[in-house]
């Protein structure tokens, strides 16, 4: 039975229609069997299930960037605490930054992935209004990033690999965060994470917005779930700046090139983690199994790498990002130089 509060995205309408037809047919089939009546409904059900799987595959393989944003924000999408319950065999949460307080927008703790002990850090958005308010909708304050950094240093000291889950529209933008040094602590995290002498695997599980995402996003292997985005700015923020209105967010989403497929092609991320048919919000258990497999596979590759080599690879990984050649600009510059030289002659 689906929840009455389940959010249905507009492009999912054909999926829900077919699912309802399937439910009706299964109900009829159960009645026929109870009455001992022969029926061809069973064959029709099997055919409809195959059609439904094909429909989900078709729709979700052709999502445009704005639709991807909608899926990444889906209220039923699994969040950090859901994955903690489903992925870790044991988990001990660690609190506080030893300075200001315990920011609930970032969860930290020690956990076991099978027999591997790891330090875990992740954004938490909250499921209901009370939780979202407490977590500031996943927008962390400076104390959240300071808490994360303390736990990373702890992991380095005891030789524990680090796992981070990114799911935030951005760092908290309020005056209280600015007064406590929001930009400075994010910058410090970027610098410190680049030199932490233990493997770091980062995964974008929902939204990956701006410096708020980068504050726990520097690592040796960066993955994104299939229907997520990772961007310098939210599409609404970009639309407000460029077109003076958040209603242009779909246009901004297309321009930003921030989906998992785009960023894998550009070399910004290392891997795309496949989601269940129809998105992670439809099957938390399958998504968690895929994510756990991704984490274990990459952590086992990294734990045996010597520390100096690990840091050298990490440095080179981020050093290469952003290096590109704009052919049009290069041609224009060459033409300008030629014209200037001819004039001088």
PDB file of N, CA, C and O in Angstrom, residues 274-334:
ATOM      1  N   UNK A 274      24.653   2.856  -9.630  1.00  0.00           N
ATOM      2  CA  UNK A 274      23.334   2.618 -10.224  1.00  0.00           C
ATOM      3  C   UNK A 274      22.246   2.607  -9.161  1.00  0.00           C
ATOM      4  O   UNK A 274      22.404   2.047  -8.079  1.00  0.00           O
ATOM      5  N   UNK A 275      21.109   3.231  -9.501  1.00  0.00           N
ATOM      6  CA  UNK A 275      19.946   3.222  -8.624  1.00  0.00           C
ATOM      7  C   UNK A 275      18.952   2.159  -9.094  1.00  0.00           C
ATOM      8  O   UNK A 275      18.984   1.734 -10.257  1.00  0.00           O
ATOM      9  N   UNK A 276      18.046   1.722  -8.223  1.00  0.00           N
ATOM     10  CA  UNK A 276      17.003   0.776  -8.638  1.00  0.00           C
ATOM     11  C   UNK A 276      16.135   1.388  -9.741  1.00  0.00           C
ATOM     12  O   UNK A 276      16.094   2.611  -9.901  1.00  0.00           O
ATOM     13  N   UNK A 277      15.449   0.542 -10.489  1.00  0.00           N
ATOM     14  CA  UNK A 277      14.539   1.040 -11.518  1.00  0.00           C
ATOM     15  C   UNK A 277      13.520   1.995 -10.889  1.00  0.00           C
ATOM     16  O   UNK A 277      12.849   1.645  -9.925  1.00  0.00           O
ATOM     17  N   UNK A 278      13.435   3.200 -11.432  1.00  0.00           N
ATOM     18  CA  UNK A 278      12.485   4.164 -10.892  1.00  0.00           C
ATOM     19  C   UNK A 278      13.055   5.020  -9.782  1.00  0.00           C
ATOM     20  O   UNK A 278      12.321   5.806  -9.173  1.00  0.00           O
ATOM     21  N   UNK A 279      14.353   4.897  -9.483  1.00  0.00           N
ATOM     22  CA  UNK A 279      14.966   5.769  -8.484  1.00  0.00           C
ATOM     23  C   UNK A 279      15.105   5.141  -7.111  1.00  0.00           C
ATOM     24  O   UNK A 279      14.395   4.194  -6.753  1.00  0.00           O
ATOM     25  N   UNK A 280      16.023   5.683  -6.312  1.00  0.00           N
ATOM     26  CA  UNK A 280      16.313   5.153  -4.978  1.00  0.00           C
ATOM     27  C   UNK A 280      15.107   5.226  -4.057  1.00  0.00           C
ATOM     28  O   UNK A 280      14.974   4.424  -3.133  1.00  0.00           O
ATOM     29  N   UNK A 281      14.209   6.198  -4.290  1.00  0.00           N
ATOM     30  CA  UNK A 281      13.050   6.344  -3.401  1.00  0.00           C
ATOM     31  C   UNK A 281      12.077   5.181  -3.511  1.00  0.00           C
ATOM     32  O   UNK A 281      11.231   5.004  -2.638  1.00  0.00           O
ATOM     33  N   UNK A 282      12.214   4.377  -4.570  1.00  0.00           N
ATOM     34  CA  UNK A 282      11.296   3.246  -4.748  1.00  0.00           C
ATOM     35  C   UNK A 282      11.785   1.968  -4.078  1.00  0.00           C
ATOM     36  O   UNK A 282      10.998   1.054  -3.841  1.00  0.00           O
ATOM     37  N   UNK A 283      13.066   1.883  -3.788  1.00  0.00           N
ATOM     38  CA  UNK A 283      13.592   0.649  -3.181  1.00  0.00           C
ATOM     39  C   UNK A 283      14.829   0.968  -2.347  1.00  0.00           C
ATOM     40  O   UNK A 283      15.952   0.930  -2.841  1.00  0.00           O
ATOM     41  N   UNK A 284      14.627   1.297  -1.075  1.00  0.00           N
ATOM     42  CA  UNK A 284      15.734   1.655  -0.188  1.00  0.00           C
ATOM     43  C   UNK A 284      16.702   0.488  -0.005  1.00  0.00           C
ATOM     44  O   UNK A 284      17.920   0.691   0.058  1.00  0.00           O
ATOM     45  N   UNK A 285      16.169  -0.722   0.094  1.00  0.00           N
ATOM     46  CA  UNK A 285      17.024  -1.880   0.365  1.00  0.00           C
ATOM     47  C   UNK A 285      17.976  -2.158  -0.798  1.00  0.00           C
ATOM     48  O   UNK A 285      19.179  -2.378  -0.588  1.00  0.00           O
ATOM     49  N   UNK A 286      17.459  -2.131  -2.025  1.00  0.00           N
ATOM     50  CA  UNK A 286      18.326  -2.375  -3.187  1.00  0.00           C
ATOM     51  C   UNK A 286      19.358  -1.274  -3.339  1.00  0.00           C
ATOM     52  O   UNK A 286      20.526  -1.535  -3.641  1.00  0.00           O
ATOM     53  N   UNK A 287      18.933  -0.019  -3.117  1.00  0.00           N
ATOM     54  CA  UNK A 287      19.876   1.082  -3.223  1.00  0.00           C
ATOM     55  C   UNK A 287      20.989   0.947  -2.185  1.00  0.00           C
ATOM     56  O   UNK A 287      22.170   1.186  -2.479  1.00  0.00           O
ATOM     57  N   UNK A 288      20.635   0.558  -0.986  1.00  0.00           N
ATOM     58  CA  UNK A 288      21.627   0.395   0.075  1.00  0.00           C
ATOM     59  C   UNK A 288      22.605  -0.727  -0.253  1.00  0.00           C
ATOM     60  O   UNK A 288      23.809  -0.606   0.010  1.00  0.00           O
ATOM     61  N   UNK A 289      22.099  -1.813  -0.826  1.00  0.00           N
ATOM     62  CA  UNK A 289      22.973  -2.921  -1.203  1.00  0.00           C
ATOM     63  C   UNK A 289      23.966  -2.481  -2.284  1.00  0.00           C
ATOM     64  O   UNK A 289      25.162  -2.809  -2.216  1.00  0.00           O
ATOM     65  N   UNK A 290      23.484  -1.722  -3.284  1.00  0.00           N
ATOM     66  CA  UNK A 290      24.374  -1.213  -4.336  1.00  0.00           C
ATOM     67  C   UNK A 290      25.430  -0.285  -3.758  1.00  0.00           C
ATOM     68  O   UNK A 290      26.610  -0.341  -4.135  1.00  0.00           O
ATOM     69  N   UNK A 291      25.013   0.569  -2.827  1.00  0.00           N
ATOM     70  CA  UNK A 291      25.926   1.545  -2.244  1.00  0.00           C
ATOM     71  C   UNK A 291      26.962   0.861  -1.361  1.00  0.00           C
ATOM     72  O   UNK A 291      28.155   1.222  -1.381  1.00  0.00           O
ATOM     73  N   UNK A 292      26.540  -0.121  -0.590  1.00  0.00           N
ATOM     74  CA  UNK A 292      27.484  -0.849   0.262  1.00  0.00           C
ATOM     75  C   UNK A 292      28.529  -1.563  -0.580  1.00  0.00           C
ATOM     76  O   UNK A 292      29.726  -1.552  -0.245  1.00  0.00           O
ATOM     77  N   UNK A 293      28.105  -2.159  -1.665  1.00  0.00           N
ATOM     78  CA  UNK A 293      29.042  -2.843  -2.563  1.00  0.00           C
ATOM     79  C   UNK A 293      30.057  -1.855  -3.134  1.00  0.00           C
ATOM     80  O   UNK A 293      31.260  -2.148  -3.204  1.00  0.00           O
ATOM     81  N   UNK A 294      29.569  -0.681  -3.537  1.00  0.00           N
ATOM     82  CA  UNK A 294      30.455   0.377  -4.054  1.00  0.00           C
ATOM     83  C   UNK A 294      31.495   0.778  -3.004  1.00  0.00           C
ATOM     84  O   UNK A 294      32.692   0.895  -3.302  1.00  0.00           O
ATOM     85  N   UNK A 295      31.065   0.988  -1.774  1.00  0.00           N
ATOM     86  CA  UNK A 295      31.973   1.414  -0.710  1.00  0.00           C
ATOM     87  C   UNK A 295      33.028   0.357  -0.413  1.00  0.00           C
ATOM     88  O   UNK A 295      34.233   0.660  -0.338  1.00  0.00           O
ATOM     89  N   UNK A 296      32.595  -0.875  -0.223  1.00  0.00           N
ATOM     90  CA  UNK A 296      33.541  -1.940   0.124  1.00  0.00           C
ATOM     91  C   UNK A 296      34.562  -2.161  -0.990  1.00  0.00           C
ATOM     92  O   UNK A 296      35.758  -2.317  -0.726  1.00  0.00           O
ATOM     93  N   UNK A 297      34.089  -2.157  -2.229  1.00  0.00           N
ATOM     94  CA  UNK A 297      34.991  -2.389  -3.357  1.00  0.00           C
ATOM     95  C   UNK A 297      36.089  -1.330  -3.422  1.00  0.00           C
ATOM     96  O   UNK A 297      37.280  -1.650  -3.591  1.00  0.00           O
ATOM     97  N   UNK A 298      35.712  -0.075  -3.251  1.00  0.00           N
ATOM     98  CA  UNK A 298      36.697   0.997  -3.386  1.00  0.00           C
ATOM     99  C   UNK A 298      37.556   1.161  -2.141  1.00  0.00           C
ATOM    100  O   UNK A 298      38.754   1.478  -2.244  1.00  0.00           O
ATOM    101  N   UNK A 299      36.989   0.943  -0.972  1.00  0.00           N
ATOM    102  CA  UNK A 299      37.799   1.020   0.249  1.00  0.00           C
ATOM    103  C   UNK A 299      38.870  -0.064   0.255  1.00  0.00           C
ATOM    104  O   UNK A 299      40.021   0.186   0.652  1.00  0.00           O
ATOM    105  N   UNK A 300      38.521  -1.272  -0.179  1.00  0.00           N
ATOM    106  CA  UNK A 300      39.505  -2.354  -0.197  1.00  0.00           C
ATOM    107  C   UNK A 300      40.631  -2.080  -1.184  1.00  0.00           C
ATOM    108  O   UNK A 300      41.762  -2.528  -0.982  1.00  0.00           O
ATOM    109  N   UNK A 301      40.316  -1.369  -2.269  1.00  0.00           N
ATOM    110  CA  UNK A 301      41.377  -0.979  -3.199  1.00  0.00           C
ATOM    111  C   UNK A 301      42.324   0.044  -2.580  1.00  0.00           C
ATOM    112  O   UNK A 301      43.520   0.060  -2.858  1.00  0.00           O
ATOM    113  N   UNK A 302      41.779   0.927  -1.744  1.00  0.00           N
ATOM    114  CA  UNK A 302      42.552   2.063  -1.243  1.00  0.00           C
ATOM    115  C   UNK A 302      43.337   1.781   0.036  1.00  0.00           C
ATOM    116  O   UNK A 302      44.368   2.406   0.277  1.00  0.00           O
ATOM    117  N   UNK A 303      42.854   0.855   0.862  1.00  0.00           N
ATOM    118  CA  UNK A 303      43.493   0.668   2.174  1.00  0.00           C
ATOM    119  C   UNK A 303      44.924   0.159   2.063  1.00  0.00           C
ATOM    120  O   UNK A 303      45.740   0.396   2.962  1.00  0.00           O
ATOM    121  N   UNK A 304      45.253  -0.518   0.971  1.00  0.00           N
ATOM    122  CA  UNK A 304      46.609  -1.039   0.834  1.00  0.00           C
ATOM    123  C   UNK A 304      47.585  -0.086   0.169  1.00  0.00           C
ATOM    124  O   UNK A 304      48.780  -0.384   0.068  1.00  0.00           O
ATOM    125  N   UNK A 305      47.099   1.085  -0.267  1.00  0.00           N
ATOM    126  CA  UNK A 305      47.974   2.046  -0.953  1.00  0.00           C
ATOM    127  C   UNK A 305      48.833   2.781   0.083  1.00  0.00           C
ATOM    128  O   UNK A 305      48.299   3.292   1.074  1.00  0.00           O
ATOM    129  N   UNK A 306      50.161   2.849  -0.119  1.00  0.00           N
ATOM    130  CA  UNK A 306      51.014   3.597   0.818  1.00  0.00           C
ATOM    131  C   UNK A 306      50.543   5.044   0.972  1.00  0.00           C
ATOM    132  O   UNK A 306      50.054   5.646   0.019  1.00  0.00           O
ATOM    133  N   UNK A 307      50.724   5.594   2.160  1.00  0.00           N
ATOM    134  CA  UNK A 307      50.175   6.916   2.456  1.00  0.00           C
ATOM    135  C   UNK A 307      50.704   7.997   1.528  1.00  0.00           C
ATOM    136  O   UNK A 307      49.949   8.855   1.065  1.00  0.00           O
ATOM    137  N   UNK A 308      52.001   7.979   1.255  1.00  0.00           N
ATOM    138  CA  UNK A 308      52.566   9.013   0.381  1.00  0.00           C
ATOM    139  C   UNK A 308      51.980   8.921  -1.020  1.00  0.00           C
ATOM    140  O   UNK A 308      51.656   9.947  -1.649  1.00  0.00           O
ATOM    141  N   UNK A 309      51.823   7.701  -1.507  1.00  0.00           N
ATOM    142  CA  UNK A 309      51.237   7.511  -2.828  1.00  0.00           C
ATOM    143  C   UNK A 309      49.774   7.936  -2.842  1.00  0.00           C
ATOM    144  O   UNK A 309      49.295   8.534  -3.809  1.00  0.00           O
ATOM    145  N   UNK A 310      49.073   7.643  -1.753  1.00  0.00           N
ATOM    146  CA  UNK A 310      47.667   8.020  -1.631  1.00  0.00           C
ATOM    147  C   UNK A 310      47.517   9.538  -1.751  1.00  0.00           C
ATOM    148  O   UNK A 310      46.652  10.035  -2.489  1.00  0.00           O
ATOM    149  N   UNK A 311      48.354  10.288  -1.026  1.00  0.00           N
ATOM    150  CA  UNK A 311      48.269  11.751  -1.058  1.00  0.00           C
ATOM    151  C   UNK A 311      48.684  12.300  -2.416  1.00  0.00           C
ATOM    152  O   UNK A 311      48.100  13.284  -2.886  1.00  0.00           O
ATOM    153  N   UNK A 312      49.690  11.684  -3.045  1.00  0.00           N
ATOM    154  CA  UNK A 312      50.116  12.134  -4.373  1.00  0.00           C
ATOM    155  C   UNK A 312      48.991  11.954  -5.389  1.00  0.00           C
ATOM    156  O   UNK A 312      48.725  12.839  -6.205  1.00  0.00           O
ATOM    157  N   UNK A 313      48.326  10.811  -5.317  1.00  0.00           N
ATOM    158  CA  UNK A 313      47.205  10.559  -6.236  1.00  0.00           C
ATOM    159  C   UNK A 313      46.076  11.565  -5.999  1.00  0.00           C
ATOM    160  O   UNK A 313      45.467  12.062  -6.948  1.00  0.00           O
ATOM    161  N   UNK A 314      45.781  11.820  -4.739  1.00  0.00           N
ATOM    162  CA  UNK A 314      44.697  12.751  -4.404  1.00  0.00           C
ATOM    163  C   UNK A 314      45.027  14.143  -4.927  1.00  0.00           C
ATOM    164  O   UNK A 314      44.167  14.837  -5.485  1.00  0.00           O
ATOM    165  N   UNK A 315      46.276  14.552  -4.748  1.00  0.00           N
ATOM    166  CA  UNK A 315      46.696  15.866  -5.229  1.00  0.00           C
ATOM    167  C   UNK A 315      46.532  15.961  -6.751  1.00  0.00           C
ATOM    168  O   UNK A 315      45.978  16.941  -7.269  1.00  0.00           O
ATOM    169  N   UNK A 316      47.016  14.942  -7.458  1.00  0.00           N
ATOM    170  CA  UNK A 316      46.936  14.956  -8.915  1.00  0.00           C
ATOM    171  C   UNK A 316      45.490  14.919  -9.393  1.00  0.00           C
ATOM    172  O   UNK A 316      45.139  15.550 -10.393  1.00  0.00           O
ATOM    173  N   UNK A 317      44.653  14.182  -8.671  1.00  0.00           N
ATOM    174  CA  UNK A 317      43.242  14.075  -9.035  1.00  0.00           C
ATOM    175  C   UNK A 317      42.594  15.448  -9.089  1.00  0.00           C
ATOM    176  O   UNK A 317      41.898  15.801 -10.054  1.00  0.00           O
ATOM    177  N   UNK A 318      42.802  16.252  -8.049  1.00  0.00           N
ATOM    178  CA  UNK A 318      42.161  17.565  -8.000  1.00  0.00           C
ATOM    179  C   UNK A 318      42.939  18.624  -8.766  1.00  0.00           C
ATOM    180  O   UNK A 318      42.369  19.613  -9.209  1.00  0.00           O
ATOM    181  N   UNK A 319      44.223  18.405  -8.948  1.00  0.00           N
ATOM    182  CA  UNK A 319      45.033  19.344  -9.719  1.00  0.00           C
ATOM    183  C   UNK A 319      44.592  19.379 -11.177  1.00  0.00           C
ATOM    184  O   UNK A 319      44.638  20.418 -11.836  1.00  0.00           O
ATOM    185  N   UNK A 320      44.113  18.234 -11.683  1.00  0.00           N
ATOM    186  CA  UNK A 320      43.720  18.148 -13.091  1.00  0.00           C
ATOM    187  C   UNK A 320      42.337  18.738 -13.355  1.00  0.00           C
ATOM    188  O   UNK A 320      42.018  19.075 -14.492  1.00  0.00           O
ATOM    189  N   UNK A 321      41.520  18.842 -12.321  1.00  0.00           N
ATOM    190  CA  UNK A 321      40.160  19.334 -12.522  1.00  0.00           C
ATOM    191  C   UNK A 321      40.181  20.811 -12.917  1.00  0.00           C
ATOM    192  O   UNK A 321      40.858  21.623 -12.296  1.00  0.00           O
ATOM    193  N   UNK A 322      39.455  21.139 -13.948  1.00  0.00           N
ATOM    194  CA  UNK A 322      39.358  22.536 -14.371  1.00  0.00           C
ATOM    195  C   UNK A 322      40.327  22.909 -15.481  1.00  0.00           C
ATOM    196  O   UNK A 322      40.272  24.014 -15.999  1.00  0.00           O
ATOM    197  N   UNK A 323      41.226  22.005 -15.865  1.00  0.00           N
ATOM    198  CA  UNK A 323      42.145  22.280 -16.967  1.00  0.00           C
ATOM    199  C   UNK A 323      41.446  21.926 -18.276  1.00  0.00           C
ATOM    200  O   UNK A 323      41.022  20.798 -18.481  1.00  0.00           O
ATOM    201  N   UNK A 324      41.279  22.905 -19.138  1.00  0.00           N
ATOM    202  CA  UNK A 324      40.594  22.653 -20.402  1.00  0.00           C
ATOM    203  C   UNK A 324      41.077  23.667 -21.432  1.00  0.00           C
ATOM    204  O   UNK A 324      41.730  24.663 -21.105  1.00  0.00           O
ATOM    205  N   UNK A 325      40.772  23.400 -22.671  1.00  0.00           N
ATOM    206  CA  UNK A 325      41.123  24.303 -23.760  1.00  0.00           C
ATOM    207  C   UNK A 325      39.843  24.717 -24.463  1.00  0.00           C
ATOM    208  O   UNK A 325      39.105  23.879 -24.981  1.00  0.00           O
ATOM    209  N   UNK A 326      39.576  26.007 -24.446  1.00  0.00           N
ATOM    210  CA  UNK A 326      38.426  26.551 -25.171  1.00  0.00           C
ATOM    211  C   UNK A 326      38.893  26.858 -26.588  1.00  0.00           C
ATOM    212  O   UNK A 326      39.591  27.832 -26.834  1.00  0.00           O
ATOM    213  N   UNK A 327      38.531  26.008 -27.522  1.00  0.00           N
ATOM    214  CA  UNK A 327      39.050  26.136 -28.886  1.00  0.00           C
ATOM    215  C   UNK A 327      38.640  27.444 -29.539  1.00  0.00           C
ATOM    216  O   UNK A 327      39.425  28.066 -30.248  1.00  0.00           O
ATOM    217  N   UNK A 328      37.402  27.873 -29.283  1.00  0.00           N
ATOM    218  CA  UNK A 328      36.940  29.127 -29.894  1.00  0.00           C
ATOM    219  C   UNK A 328      37.751  30.300 -29.359  1.00  0.00           C
ATOM    220  O   UNK A 328      38.203  31.162 -30.114  1.00  0.00           O
ATOM    221  N   UNK A 329      37.956  30.315 -28.033  1.00  0.00           N
ATOM    222  CA  UNK A 329      38.722  31.408 -27.438  1.00  0.00           C
ATOM    223  C   UNK A 329      40.180  31.360 -27.895  1.00  0.00           C
ATOM    224  O   UNK A 329      40.805  32.387 -28.145  1.00  0.00           O
ATOM    225  N   UNK A 330      40.708  30.126 -28.011  1.00  0.00           N
ATOM    226  CA  UNK A 330      42.092  29.972 -28.449  1.00  0.00           C
ATOM    227  C   UNK A 330      42.263  30.474 -29.882  1.00  0.00           C
ATOM    228  O   UNK A 330      43.235  31.159 -30.214  1.00  0.00           O
ATOM    229  N   UNK A 331      41.291  30.164 -30.740  1.00  0.00           N
ATOM    230  CA  UNK A 331      41.365  30.618 -32.136  1.00  0.00           C
ATOM    231  C   UNK A 331      41.265  32.132 -32.215  1.00  0.00           C
ATOM    232  O   UNK A 331      41.976  32.786 -32.990  1.00  0.00           O
ATOM    233  N   UNK A 332      40.373  32.702 -31.384  1.00  0.00           N
ATOM    234  CA  UNK A 332      40.204  34.151 -31.379  1.00  0.00           C
ATOM    235  C   UNK A 332      41.479  34.853 -30.914  1.00  0.00           C
ATOM    236  O   UNK A 332      41.906  35.860 -31.473  1.00  0.00           O
ATOM    237  N   UNK A 333      42.116  34.271 -29.867  1.00  0.00           N
ATOM    238  CA  UNK A 333      43.359  34.863 -29.356  1.00  0.00           C
ATOM    239  C   UNK A 333      44.462  34.800 -30.409  1.00  0.00           C
ATOM    240  O   UNK A 333      45.231  35.755 -30.587  1.00  0.00           O
ATOM    241  N   UNK A 334      44.525  33.677 -31.129  1.00  0.00           N
ATOM    242  CA  UNK A 334      45.542  33.529 -32.171  1.00  0.00           C
ATOM    243  C   UNK A 334      45.332  34.543 -33.291  1.00  0.00           C
ATOM    244  O   UNK A 334      46.287  35.142 -33.799  1.00  0.00           O
TER     245      UNK A 334
END
